[in-house]
Amino acid sequence: MMETQKQPTLIFMFGATGDLARRKLYPAFYQLYKKNQDFAVIGLARRPHTDESYRDLINQTLPKSSEDRSSFLDRFYYLPLDIERPENFSTLKELSDRLDGQYGLQGNRIFYLSLAPRFFGLAAKHLRNAGLTETSGWKHVIIEKPFGHDFASAKKLNNDLLQVFDEKEIYRIDHYLGKEMIQNIESLRFANPIFESVWNHRYISNVQITLSETLGVGERASYYDQTGALLDMVQNHIMQMIALTAMEPPSRFETEETRYEKVKVIQSIRHASAENIFNQVVRGQYTGGVLADGTKVPAYRDEEKIDKNSNTETFVAARFFIDNYRWSGVPFYIRTGKRMSAKSTEIVIQFKDNPKNPYFYHLNDAAPNLLVVHVQPDEGLSLKLNVKQFNETGNTMPITMKFCNNCANEGNTPDAYERLLADCLKGDSTNFTRWDEVAYSWSLMDSIVAAWSEKQLPLDHYEAGSMGPASADQLLARDGFHWWPLTTTV
Ligand code: BG6
């Protein structure tokens, strides 16, 4: 069926009382409602709630200034549901048929599975068996991460979902793909010939991607301790950022064509091997320290619900090579970690130095040109160039040209979840990950985990509030590079 924007939809919110729903999804639903999106929501979780107490819970998640709350909240219904009990799904079928009719939702359905991954397959099966996926409209299923914990488990999960949904109906969410500046990479590259013409190994010396956080593991300690930074952040967000930065222009700016180009990048990233793992990956874990705002924080191993002997990495840095013509020999350095000195996400493109010439001595010290995509907290771009100093020496000095999309650290750009939900409502899956992207990414992660297990790659410690272990600096120093200082403002 042809899908157009703003079709009425029934949303099944599994994990309705969870942290993600409260922090991100209800505020996003509210913004969509204000933009005239027509929907009703059934909240599903094990906890007992009535419609009223559920609406109270949602109300508390809305910004203080929200208007029209009651007409928004009236569209939320609650059903206590145990995924393991098929009879609960028959009750759900009755409720959904009633709401379909009451709101004229035309059988369009979104199943939002904000659940532990072990329940994805079971939820899909029970939805199908209860007749909930046989609908007169369209149906989409949104899957939260983690999509498995290695290639084999992801494949199994995918096969379970394919018993009930087609690939085109599966929306695997990676919320970084909903961020303004991540979506802007395409325009930056393909609308600016001055960049695209030099976007290759001839002119770019290296690329640096940082996703640093000041937060620790908080309420998600048990999940995190079994996952670690590599699988929590690199397998998904960082792989997507590399793919968008490195991909070829698609033949058309359409969903499958764009995803196809991203797949080719991820597929071309050289796998890790036991012989090169020491030069490719650094694992770190934070010790106690003081954050930039003066807060004293404990070591990872002293955090609540964390094993005292945990060897989980809270930081990872890596050097990747993309084995294709465009990127031959260009290192892509990445790093991400908890309890670092600042919350910042950015991509730095470092261009090659100008040729050195003894007669141009005053130009030989020029700093490299850098193009920086500032993803958060500020959203923008900056370009570092060199100009002549304002004196007689003729020497150069670096300057920065800036574009600032949102410089107040809290902008008007819609939250990533709001954008992605809106995309799913209108049937646009461009900013969701296709199975083959996920599959290639998992096999790359598997190669890293296998190599570091075989060689027992050490866990290097770093103080909370720092930028990671010294070994992450050595990773670049060996190639004659260094991490460019982080910018949190543009
Ligand atoms: C999630 C990770 O995917 O991304 C979290 O599971 C992390 O550990 C979060 O904190 C970071 O997202 P953002 O949007 O705050 O950069």
Short mmCIF file of C-alpha atoms and ligand atoms in Angstrom, two decimals:
data_model
loop_
_atom_site.label_atom_id
_atom_site.label_comp_id
_atom_site.label_asym_id
_atom_site.label_seq_id
_atom_site.Cartn_x
_atom_site.Cartn_y
_atom_site.Cartn_z
CA MET A 1 0.00 0.00 0.00
CA MET A 2 1.18 3.53 -0.82
CA GLU A 3 2.34 5.30 2.33
CA THR A 4 2.10 9.05 2.63
CA GLN A 5 2.85 11.42 5.45
CA LYS A 6 0.63 11.75 8.53
CA GLN A 7 -1.36 8.60 8.21
CA PRO A 8 -3.31 7.65 11.32
CA THR A 9 -1.48 4.94 13.22
CA LEU A 10 -1.83 2.72 16.26
CA ILE A 11 1.46 2.48 18.15
CA PHE A 12 2.18 -0.51 20.36
CA MET A 13 4.72 0.67 22.89
CA PHE A 14 6.47 -2.37 24.37
CA GLY A 15 8.66 -1.36 27.32
CA ALA A 16 6.19 1.43 28.09
CA THR A 17 7.46 2.16 31.59
CA GLY A 18 11.16 1.90 30.72
CA ASP A 19 13.81 4.57 30.84
CA LEU A 20 13.99 5.15 27.08
CA ALA A 21 10.23 5.56 26.73
CA ARG A 22 10.15 8.07 29.58
CA ARG A 23 13.23 10.07 28.60
CA LYS A 24 12.93 10.11 24.84
CA LEU A 25 9.81 8.58 23.34
CA TYR A 26 6.94 10.29 25.16
CA PRO A 27 8.41 13.77 24.65
CA ALA A 28 8.90 12.83 20.97
CA PHE A 29 5.29 11.62 20.66
CA TYR A 30 4.17 14.89 22.15
CA GLN A 31 6.10 16.94 19.58
CA LEU A 32 4.66 14.83 16.78
CA TYR A 33 1.16 15.29 18.16
CA LYS A 34 1.69 19.06 18.12
CA LYS A 35 2.64 18.71 14.46
CA ASN A 36 -0.76 17.09 13.81
CA GLN A 37 0.37 13.51 13.65
CA ASP A 38 -2.68 11.33 14.20
CA PHE A 39 -2.09 8.32 16.47
CA ALA A 40 -3.18 6.39 19.54
CA VAL A 41 -0.76 4.45 21.75
CA ILE A 42 -1.11 1.26 23.74
CA GLY A 43 1.51 1.08 26.50
CA LEU A 44 2.66 -2.46 27.26
CA ALA A 45 4.80 -3.64 30.16
CA ARG A 46 4.60 -6.07 33.04
CA ARG A 47 3.95 -3.50 35.74
CA PRO A 48 0.34 -2.96 36.75
CA HIS A 49 -1.00 0.42 35.62
CA THR A 50 -4.39 1.79 34.77
CA ASP A 51 -4.89 4.12 31.80
CA GLU A 52 -4.96 6.99 34.33
CA SER A 53 -1.76 6.10 36.17
CA TYR A 54 -0.03 5.48 32.82
CA ARG A 55 -1.13 8.90 31.60
CA ASP A 56 0.22 10.42 34.83
CA LEU A 57 3.53 8.76 34.19
CA ILE A 58 3.65 10.22 30.67
CA ASN A 59 2.55 13.62 31.87
CA GLN A 60 5.62 13.79 34.09
CA THR A 61 7.88 13.28 31.09
CA LEU A 62 6.55 16.32 29.19
CA PRO A 63 8.20 19.73 29.25
CA LYS A 64 6.68 22.07 31.84
CA SER A 65 5.33 24.44 29.23
CA SER A 66 3.39 21.77 27.28
CA GLU A 67 -0.06 22.84 26.17
CA ASP A 68 -2.98 20.61 25.14
CA ARG A 69 -1.73 17.93 27.46
CA SER A 70 -5.06 16.34 28.17
CA SER A 71 -6.10 15.84 24.53
CA PHE A 72 -2.65 14.30 23.94
CA LEU A 73 -2.73 12.08 27.05
CA ASP A 74 -6.25 10.85 26.26
CA ARG A 75 -4.78 8.92 23.33
CA PHE A 76 -2.72 6.66 25.59
CA TYR A 77 -4.02 3.33 26.87
CA TYR A 78 -2.31 0.75 29.02
CA LEU A 79 -2.37 -3.01 29.11
CA PRO A 80 -0.24 -5.04 31.55
CA LEU A 81 1.45 -7.68 29.41
CA ASP A 82 3.85 -10.52 29.98
CA ILE A 83 5.62 -11.33 26.71
CA GLU A 84 5.81 -14.96 27.69
CA ARG A 85 2.03 -15.34 28.03
CA PRO A 86 0.28 -15.73 24.66
CA GLU A 87 -3.17 -15.17 26.21
CA ASN A 88 -2.15 -11.54 26.97
CA PHE A 89 -1.84 -10.99 23.24
CA SER A 90 -5.47 -11.99 22.65
CA THR A 91 -6.55 -9.27 25.07
CA LEU A 92 -4.25 -6.91 23.19
CA LYS A 93 -5.94 -7.85 19.91
CA GLU A 94 -9.35 -6.91 21.31
CA LEU A 95 -8.09 -3.57 22.59
CA SER A 96 -6.31 -2.73 19.35
CA ASP A 97 -9.36 -3.57 17.20
CA ARG A 98 -11.46 -1.33 19.43
CA LEU A 99 -8.98 1.60 19.20
CA ASP A 100 -8.56 1.13 15.46
CA GLY A 101 -12.29 1.70 15.05
CA GLN A 102 -12.60 4.41 17.69
CA TYR A 103 -9.83 6.59 16.18
CA GLY A 104 -10.25 5.55 12.53
CA LEU A 105 -6.63 4.36 12.37
CA GLN A 106 -7.11 2.35 9.15
CA GLY A 107 -5.21 -0.66 10.43
CA ASN A 108 -1.81 1.11 10.28
CA ARG A 109 0.42 -0.20 13.03
CA ILE A 110 3.83 0.42 14.56
CA PHE A 111 5.15 -2.15 17.00
CA TYR A 112 7.87 -0.42 19.00
CA LEU A 113 9.94 -3.10 20.74
CA SER A 114 11.90 -1.31 23.45
CA LEU A 115 12.70 -4.65 25.09
CA ALA A 116 15.60 -6.86 26.03
CA PRO A 117 16.69 -8.50 22.75
CA ARG A 118 15.85 -11.99 23.98
CA PHE A 119 12.17 -10.99 23.77
CA PHE A 120 12.17 -9.64 20.19
CA GLY A 121 11.51 -12.96 18.50
CA LEU A 122 8.94 -14.07 21.05
CA ALA A 123 7.03 -10.78 20.91
CA ALA A 124 6.92 -10.99 17.09
CA LYS A 125 5.69 -14.58 17.20
CA HIS A 126 2.92 -13.86 19.69
CA LEU A 127 1.84 -10.79 17.77
CA ARG A 128 1.48 -12.90 14.66
CA ASN A 129 -0.26 -15.80 16.39
CA ALA A 130 -2.81 -13.50 17.97
CA GLY A 131 -3.60 -12.03 14.52
CA LEU A 132 -2.23 -8.60 15.37
CA THR A 133 0.05 -8.43 12.34
CA GLU A 134 -2.75 -9.23 9.92
CA THR A 135 -4.01 -5.79 9.33
CA SER A 136 -5.83 -3.85 6.65
CA GLY A 137 -3.15 -1.12 6.70
CA TRP A 138 0.66 -1.21 6.83
CA LYS A 139 2.77 -2.48 9.73
CA HIS A 140 6.27 -1.53 10.84
CA VAL A 141 8.31 -2.91 13.70
CA ILE A 142 10.91 -0.72 15.42
CA ILE A 143 13.75 -2.58 17.09
CA GLU A 144 15.93 -0.95 19.70
CA LYS A 145 19.56 -1.89 20.09
CA PRO A 146 21.42 -4.04 20.93
CA PHE A 147 20.57 -6.08 17.84
CA GLY A 148 22.33 -9.21 19.11
CA HIS A 149 25.73 -9.47 20.78
CA ASP A 150 27.66 -11.00 17.88
CA PHE A 151 27.03 -12.01 14.28
CA ALA A 152 25.49 -15.39 15.14
CA SER A 153 23.03 -13.98 17.70
CA ALA A 154 22.10 -11.09 15.40
CA LYS A 155 21.42 -13.53 12.57
CA LYS A 156 19.20 -15.64 14.78
CA LEU A 157 17.32 -12.57 15.91
CA ASN A 158 16.90 -11.44 12.34
CA ASN A 159 15.62 -14.83 11.22
CA ASP A 160 13.07 -14.80 14.05
CA LEU A 161 11.82 -11.40 12.97
CA LEU A 162 11.67 -12.44 9.32
CA GLN A 163 9.17 -15.14 10.26
CA VAL A 164 6.71 -12.33 10.93
CA PHE A 165 7.90 -9.18 9.16
CA ASP A 166 9.50 -8.42 5.79
CA GLU A 167 12.89 -6.69 5.77
CA LYS A 168 11.14 -3.54 4.51
CA GLU A 169 8.90 -3.56 7.56
CA ILE A 170 11.80 -3.80 10.03
CA TYR A 171 13.08 -0.46 11.34
CA ARG A 172 16.34 -1.04 13.26
CA ILE A 173 16.90 2.16 15.14
CA ASP A 174 20.26 3.86 15.55
CA HIS A 175 19.42 7.19 17.11
CA TYR A 176 22.63 8.78 15.82
CA LEU A 177 21.09 8.63 12.35
CA GLY A 178 18.42 11.01 13.61
CA LYS A 179 20.91 13.68 14.71
CA GLU A 180 20.94 16.88 12.70
CA MET A 181 24.64 17.00 11.86
CA ILE A 182 24.83 13.32 11.03
CA GLN A 183 22.06 13.89 8.51
CA ASN A 184 24.00 16.92 7.30
CA ILE A 185 27.07 14.90 6.25
CA GLU A 186 25.40 14.05 2.96
CA SER A 187 24.80 17.71 2.06
CA LEU A 188 28.21 18.78 3.27
CA ARG A 189 29.85 16.23 0.99
CA PHE A 190 27.64 16.12 -2.06
CA ALA A 191 26.46 19.72 -2.28
CA ASN A 192 29.99 21.16 -2.01
CA PRO A 193 32.32 20.31 -4.89
CA ILE A 194 35.22 21.94 -3.05
CA PHE A 195 35.04 19.13 -0.51
CA GLU A 196 33.95 16.22 -2.64
CA SER A 197 36.78 16.78 -5.11
CA VAL A 198 39.38 16.31 -2.37
CA TRP A 199 37.50 13.67 -0.37
CA ASN A 200 39.94 10.82 -0.89
CA HIS A 201 43.34 9.36 -0.04
CA ARG A 202 45.20 11.88 -2.20
CA TYR A 203 44.23 14.83 -0.03
CA ILE A 204 43.04 13.47 3.30
CA SER A 205 45.67 12.21 5.72
CA ASN A 206 43.38 10.78 8.40
CA VAL A 207 39.90 10.96 9.88
CA GLN A 208 39.20 11.13 13.63
CA ILE A 209 35.83 10.32 15.16
CA THR A 210 35.23 10.93 18.86
CA LEU A 211 32.12 10.08 20.89
CA SER A 212 33.07 11.00 24.43
CA GLU A 213 30.71 10.99 27.38
CA THR A 214 31.00 12.29 30.92
CA LEU A 215 28.25 10.00 32.20
CA GLY A 216 29.04 6.69 33.81
CA VAL A 217 26.86 3.62 33.42
CA GLY A 218 24.07 4.71 35.78
CA GLU A 219 21.00 2.48 35.86
CA ARG A 220 22.19 0.39 32.94
CA ALA A 221 25.12 -1.15 34.83
CA SER A 222 24.20 -4.80 34.29
CA TYR A 223 23.60 -4.34 30.57
CA TYR A 224 26.77 -2.31 30.15
CA ASP A 225 29.00 -4.68 32.08
CA GLN A 226 28.08 -7.46 29.68
CA THR A 227 28.44 -5.23 26.63
CA GLY A 228 31.33 -2.76 26.89
CA ALA A 229 32.17 0.26 24.76
CA LEU A 230 32.99 -1.63 21.55
CA LEU A 231 29.59 -3.26 21.21
CA ASP A 232 27.62 -0.44 22.84
CA MET A 233 28.94 2.38 20.64
CA VAL A 234 31.27 1.21 17.85
CA GLN A 235 29.16 -1.60 16.37
CA ASN A 236 26.34 0.82 15.66
CA HIS A 237 26.85 4.59 16.01
CA ILE A 238 30.52 4.76 14.99
CA MET A 239 30.10 2.33 12.09
CA GLN A 240 27.24 4.46 10.77
CA MET A 241 29.32 7.62 11.07
CA ILE A 242 32.22 6.01 9.19
CA ALA A 243 29.83 4.76 6.52
CA LEU A 244 28.30 8.19 5.90
CA THR A 245 31.68 9.92 5.91
CA ALA A 246 33.29 7.43 3.54
CA MET A 247 30.53 6.24 1.19
CA GLU A 248 30.40 6.89 -2.55
CA PRO A 249 27.61 9.14 -3.82
CA PRO A 250 24.57 6.90 -4.30
CA SER A 251 23.10 6.49 -7.78
CA ARG A 252 19.92 8.11 -6.45
CA PHE A 253 19.22 9.75 -3.10
CA GLU A 254 16.77 7.08 -2.21
CA THR A 255 16.58 4.63 0.65
CA GLU A 256 18.01 1.46 -0.82
CA GLU A 257 20.61 3.23 -2.97
CA THR A 258 21.97 5.11 0.05
CA ARG A 259 22.01 2.02 2.23
CA TYR A 260 23.75 0.09 -0.51
CA GLU A 261 26.65 2.57 -0.51
CA LYS A 262 26.89 2.40 3.28
CA VAL A 263 27.01 -1.38 3.19
CA LYS A 264 29.94 -1.27 0.75
CA VAL A 265 31.95 0.86 3.18
CA ILE A 266 31.33 -1.37 6.19
CA GLN A 267 32.07 -4.44 4.12
CA SER A 268 35.40 -2.88 3.04
CA ILE A 269 36.73 -2.18 6.53
CA ARG A 270 39.72 -4.42 7.13
CA HIS A 271 39.10 -7.05 9.78
CA ALA A 272 41.28 -7.29 12.84
CA SER A 273 43.75 -10.11 13.18
CA ALA A 274 45.65 -11.37 16.19
CA GLU A 275 48.96 -10.18 14.62
CA ASN A 276 47.89 -6.56 14.27
CA ILE A 277 45.49 -6.12 17.19
CA PHE A 278 48.05 -4.27 19.36
CA ASN A 279 48.44 -1.63 16.64
CA GLN A 280 44.76 -1.43 15.93
CA VAL A 281 42.76 -1.37 19.15
CA VAL A 282 43.06 0.05 22.67
CA ARG A 283 40.79 -0.98 25.52
CA GLY A 284 40.43 1.13 28.64
CA GLN A 285 38.54 1.27 31.90
CA TYR A 286 38.16 4.29 34.16
CA THR A 287 39.51 4.58 37.65
CA GLY A 288 38.14 7.09 40.17
CA GLY A 289 38.62 10.76 39.40
CA VAL A 290 37.16 14.23 39.23
CA LEU A 291 34.97 15.42 36.37
CA ALA A 292 35.33 18.84 34.76
CA ASP A 293 32.49 20.22 36.93
CA GLY A 294 34.34 19.15 40.10
CA THR A 295 32.24 16.05 40.84
CA LYS A 296 34.23 13.23 42.38
CA VAL A 297 33.31 9.89 40.86
CA PRO A 298 34.27 6.31 41.76
CA ALA A 299 36.16 3.81 39.62
CA TYR A 300 34.11 1.67 37.23
CA ARG A 301 34.73 -1.39 39.37
CA ASP A 302 33.30 0.44 42.39
CA GLU A 303 30.08 1.43 40.63
CA GLU A 304 26.87 -0.16 41.88
CA LYS A 305 26.04 -3.51 40.30
CA ILE A 306 29.47 -3.77 38.63
CA ASP A 307 31.62 -6.79 39.28
CA LYS A 308 34.65 -5.79 41.41
CA ASN A 309 36.92 -7.65 38.98
CA SER A 310 35.14 -6.56 35.83
CA ASN A 311 37.30 -6.49 32.71
CA THR A 312 34.70 -4.71 30.62
CA GLU A 313 36.10 -1.81 28.61
CA THR A 314 34.50 1.59 29.24
CA PHE A 315 36.72 3.12 26.55
CA VAL A 316 37.84 1.92 23.18
CA ALA A 317 40.00 3.49 20.51
CA ALA A 318 40.76 1.89 17.17
CA ARG A 319 42.41 2.46 13.83
CA PHE A 320 40.44 1.24 10.83
CA PHE A 321 41.40 1.02 7.18
CA ILE A 322 38.82 0.97 4.42
CA ASP A 323 40.22 -1.22 1.67
CA ASN A 324 38.84 0.51 -1.40
CA TYR A 325 40.26 2.90 -4.00
CA ARG A 326 39.03 6.10 -2.41
CA TRP A 327 40.40 5.45 1.06
CA SER A 328 43.50 3.37 0.42
CA GLY A 329 45.97 3.93 3.27
CA VAL A 330 43.91 6.55 5.14
CA PRO A 331 43.54 5.67 8.83
CA PHE A 332 40.13 6.26 10.39
CA TYR A 333 40.77 6.67 14.11
CA ILE A 334 37.85 6.33 16.47
CA ARG A 335 37.48 6.64 20.23
CA THR A 336 34.58 6.50 22.61
CA GLY A 337 34.28 6.20 26.36
CA LYS A 338 32.38 6.87 29.54
CA ARG A 339 33.52 9.32 32.21
CA MET A 340 35.70 11.32 29.88
CA SER A 341 36.48 15.00 30.24
CA ALA A 342 33.61 16.26 28.05
CA LYS A 343 30.46 15.15 26.30
CA SER A 344 31.24 15.63 22.64
CA THR A 345 30.70 13.97 19.29
CA GLU A 346 32.72 15.13 16.33
CA ILE A 347 34.32 14.07 13.10
CA VAL A 348 37.63 15.65 12.15
CA ILE A 349 38.85 15.39 8.58
CA GLN A 350 42.55 16.18 8.50
CA PHE A 351 43.93 17.18 5.09
CA LYS A 352 47.45 16.43 3.98
CA ASP A 353 50.19 18.99 4.58
CA ASN A 354 51.39 21.30 1.85
CA PRO A 355 54.66 20.27 0.19
CA LYS A 356 57.65 21.52 2.19
CA ASN A 357 59.99 23.82 0.32
CA PRO A 358 63.19 25.37 1.71
CA TYR A 359 62.45 28.66 -0.08
CA PHE A 360 58.97 28.85 1.47
CA TYR A 361 60.34 28.58 5.01
CA HIS A 362 57.64 30.93 6.33
CA LEU A 363 54.90 28.59 5.07
CA ASN A 364 56.42 25.32 6.18
CA ASP A 365 55.01 25.47 9.69
CA ALA A 366 51.44 25.92 8.53
CA ALA A 367 49.00 23.80 10.53
CA PRO A 368 47.00 21.14 8.68
CA ASN A 369 43.63 22.12 7.27
CA LEU A 370 40.87 20.54 9.31
CA LEU A 371 37.21 20.21 8.58
CA VAL A 372 35.26 19.43 11.74
CA VAL A 373 31.67 18.23 11.88
CA HIS A 374 30.39 19.10 15.34
CA VAL A 375 27.55 16.73 16.08
CA GLN A 376 26.95 17.60 19.73
CA PRO A 377 26.56 19.34 22.10
CA ASP A 378 26.82 22.25 19.66
CA GLU A 379 25.81 21.51 16.10
CA GLY A 380 27.89 22.99 13.35
CA LEU A 381 30.95 22.90 11.15
CA SER A 382 34.32 24.47 11.34
CA LEU A 383 37.12 24.76 8.86
CA LYS A 384 40.67 25.48 9.96
CA LEU A 385 42.78 27.39 7.45
CA ASN A 386 46.03 29.35 7.54
CA VAL A 387 46.46 33.06 6.83
CA LYS A 388 49.34 35.47 6.97
CA GLN A 389 50.10 36.93 10.37
CA PHE A 390 49.40 40.66 10.74
CA ASN A 391 53.09 41.56 10.77
CA GLU A 392 56.14 41.73 8.56
CA THR A 393 57.42 38.16 9.08
CA GLY A 394 55.18 36.64 6.44
CA ASN A 395 54.60 33.68 8.76
CA THR A 396 51.22 32.06 8.89
CA MET A 397 48.68 31.69 11.64
CA PRO A 398 45.72 29.35 11.88
CA ILE A 399 42.18 30.71 11.72
CA THR A 400 38.81 28.98 12.00
CA MET A 401 35.74 29.59 9.87
CA LYS A 402 32.57 28.48 11.58
CA PHE A 403 29.01 27.61 10.82
CA CYS A 404 26.82 27.20 13.83
CA ASN A 405 23.49 25.47 13.52
CA ASN A 406 22.73 25.53 17.20
CA CYS A 407 25.15 27.20 19.53
CA ALA A 408 23.11 27.32 22.67
CA ASN A 409 23.73 23.66 23.48
CA GLU A 410 19.99 23.13 23.39
CA GLY A 411 18.39 23.98 20.16
CA ASN A 412 15.26 23.93 18.18
CA THR A 413 16.34 21.04 16.02
CA PRO A 414 14.02 18.13 16.67
CA ASP A 415 15.30 15.40 18.90
CA ALA A 416 16.71 12.37 17.06
CA TYR A 417 13.88 10.14 18.27
CA GLU A 418 11.25 12.56 17.06
CA ARG A 419 12.74 12.57 13.56
CA LEU A 420 13.10 8.82 13.42
CA LEU A 421 9.57 8.21 14.67
CA ALA A 422 8.27 10.64 12.07
CA ASP A 423 10.22 8.74 9.39
CA CYS A 424 8.80 5.43 10.52
CA LEU A 425 5.26 6.86 10.55
CA LYS A 426 5.64 7.89 6.94
CA GLY A 427 7.41 4.71 5.87
CA ASP A 428 10.86 6.15 5.21
CA SER A 429 13.55 3.74 6.39
CA THR A 430 16.59 5.58 4.98
CA ASN A 431 17.82 6.47 8.46
CA PHE A 432 17.38 2.99 9.87
CA THR A 433 19.90 0.21 9.40
CA ARG A 434 19.40 -2.58 6.90
CA TRP A 435 20.25 -6.16 7.83
CA ASP A 436 23.39 -6.36 5.67
CA GLU A 437 24.84 -3.20 7.31
CA VAL A 438 24.28 -4.76 10.72
CA ALA A 439 25.65 -8.12 9.58
CA TYR A 440 28.94 -6.73 8.19
CA SER A 441 29.37 -4.57 11.24
CA TRP A 442 28.95 -7.57 13.54
CA SER A 443 31.45 -9.66 11.63
CA LEU A 444 34.00 -6.85 11.94
CA MET A 445 33.32 -6.62 15.70
CA ASP A 446 33.63 -10.40 15.99
CA SER A 447 37.08 -10.23 14.38
CA ILE A 448 38.16 -7.61 16.95
CA VAL A 449 36.82 -9.52 19.92
CA ALA A 450 38.39 -12.77 18.69
CA ALA A 451 41.77 -11.09 18.17
CA TRP A 452 41.81 -9.29 21.50
CA SER A 453 40.72 -12.44 23.34
CA GLU A 454 43.41 -14.52 21.68
CA LYS A 455 46.15 -12.01 22.47
CA GLN A 456 44.69 -10.94 25.81
CA LEU A 457 44.84 -7.29 24.84
CA PRO A 458 45.45 -5.41 28.13
CA LEU A 459 42.83 -3.21 29.72
CA ASP A 460 44.53 0.18 30.14
CA HIS A 461 43.29 2.39 32.92
CA TYR A 462 42.40 6.06 32.63
CA GLU A 463 41.32 8.51 35.25
CA ALA A 464 37.67 9.52 35.21
CA GLY A 465 37.55 13.05 33.79
CA SER A 466 40.42 12.47 31.34
CA MET A 467 40.44 11.77 27.60
CA GLY A 468 41.27 8.07 27.94
CA PRO A 469 44.45 6.04 28.45
CA ALA A 470 47.83 7.15 27.12
CA SER A 471 47.82 4.14 24.80
CA ALA A 472 45.06 5.83 22.78
CA ASP A 473 47.49 8.68 22.05
CA GLN A 474 50.21 6.23 21.08
CA LEU A 475 47.87 4.62 18.56
CA LEU A 476 48.06 7.84 16.52
CA ALA A 477 51.60 8.84 17.51
CA ARG A 478 52.95 5.69 15.85
CA ASP A 479 51.58 7.04 12.55
CA GLY A 480 52.87 10.56 13.21
CA PHE A 481 49.44 11.98 14.18
CA HIS A 482 47.71 13.12 17.35
CA TRP A 483 44.13 13.56 18.45
CA TRP A 484 42.94 17.10 17.80
CA PRO A 485 41.70 18.76 20.97
CA LEU A 486 37.97 18.34 21.46
CA THR A 487 35.68 21.24 20.92
CA THR A 488 32.40 21.34 22.77
CA THR A 489 31.38 24.69 21.37
CA VAL A 490 31.45 25.96 17.82
C1 BG6 B 1 23.46 4.66 23.46
C2 BG6 B 1 24.40 3.90 24.35
O1 BG6 B 1 23.24 3.98 22.26
O2 BG6 B 1 24.01 5.95 23.18
C3 BG6 B 1 24.67 4.66 25.63
O3 BG6 B 1 23.82 2.63 24.67
C4 BG6 B 1 25.15 6.06 25.31
O4 BG6 B 1 25.63 3.97 26.43
C5 BG6 B 1 24.21 6.74 24.32
O5 BG6 B 1 25.19 6.80 26.52
C6 BG6 B 1 24.78 8.08 23.87
O6 BG6 B 1 23.81 8.76 23.13
P1 BG6 B 1 23.82 10.34 23.00
O7 BG6 B 1 22.69 10.67 22.08
O8 BG6 B 1 23.63 10.88 24.39
O9 BG6 B 1 25.17 10.71 22.47
#
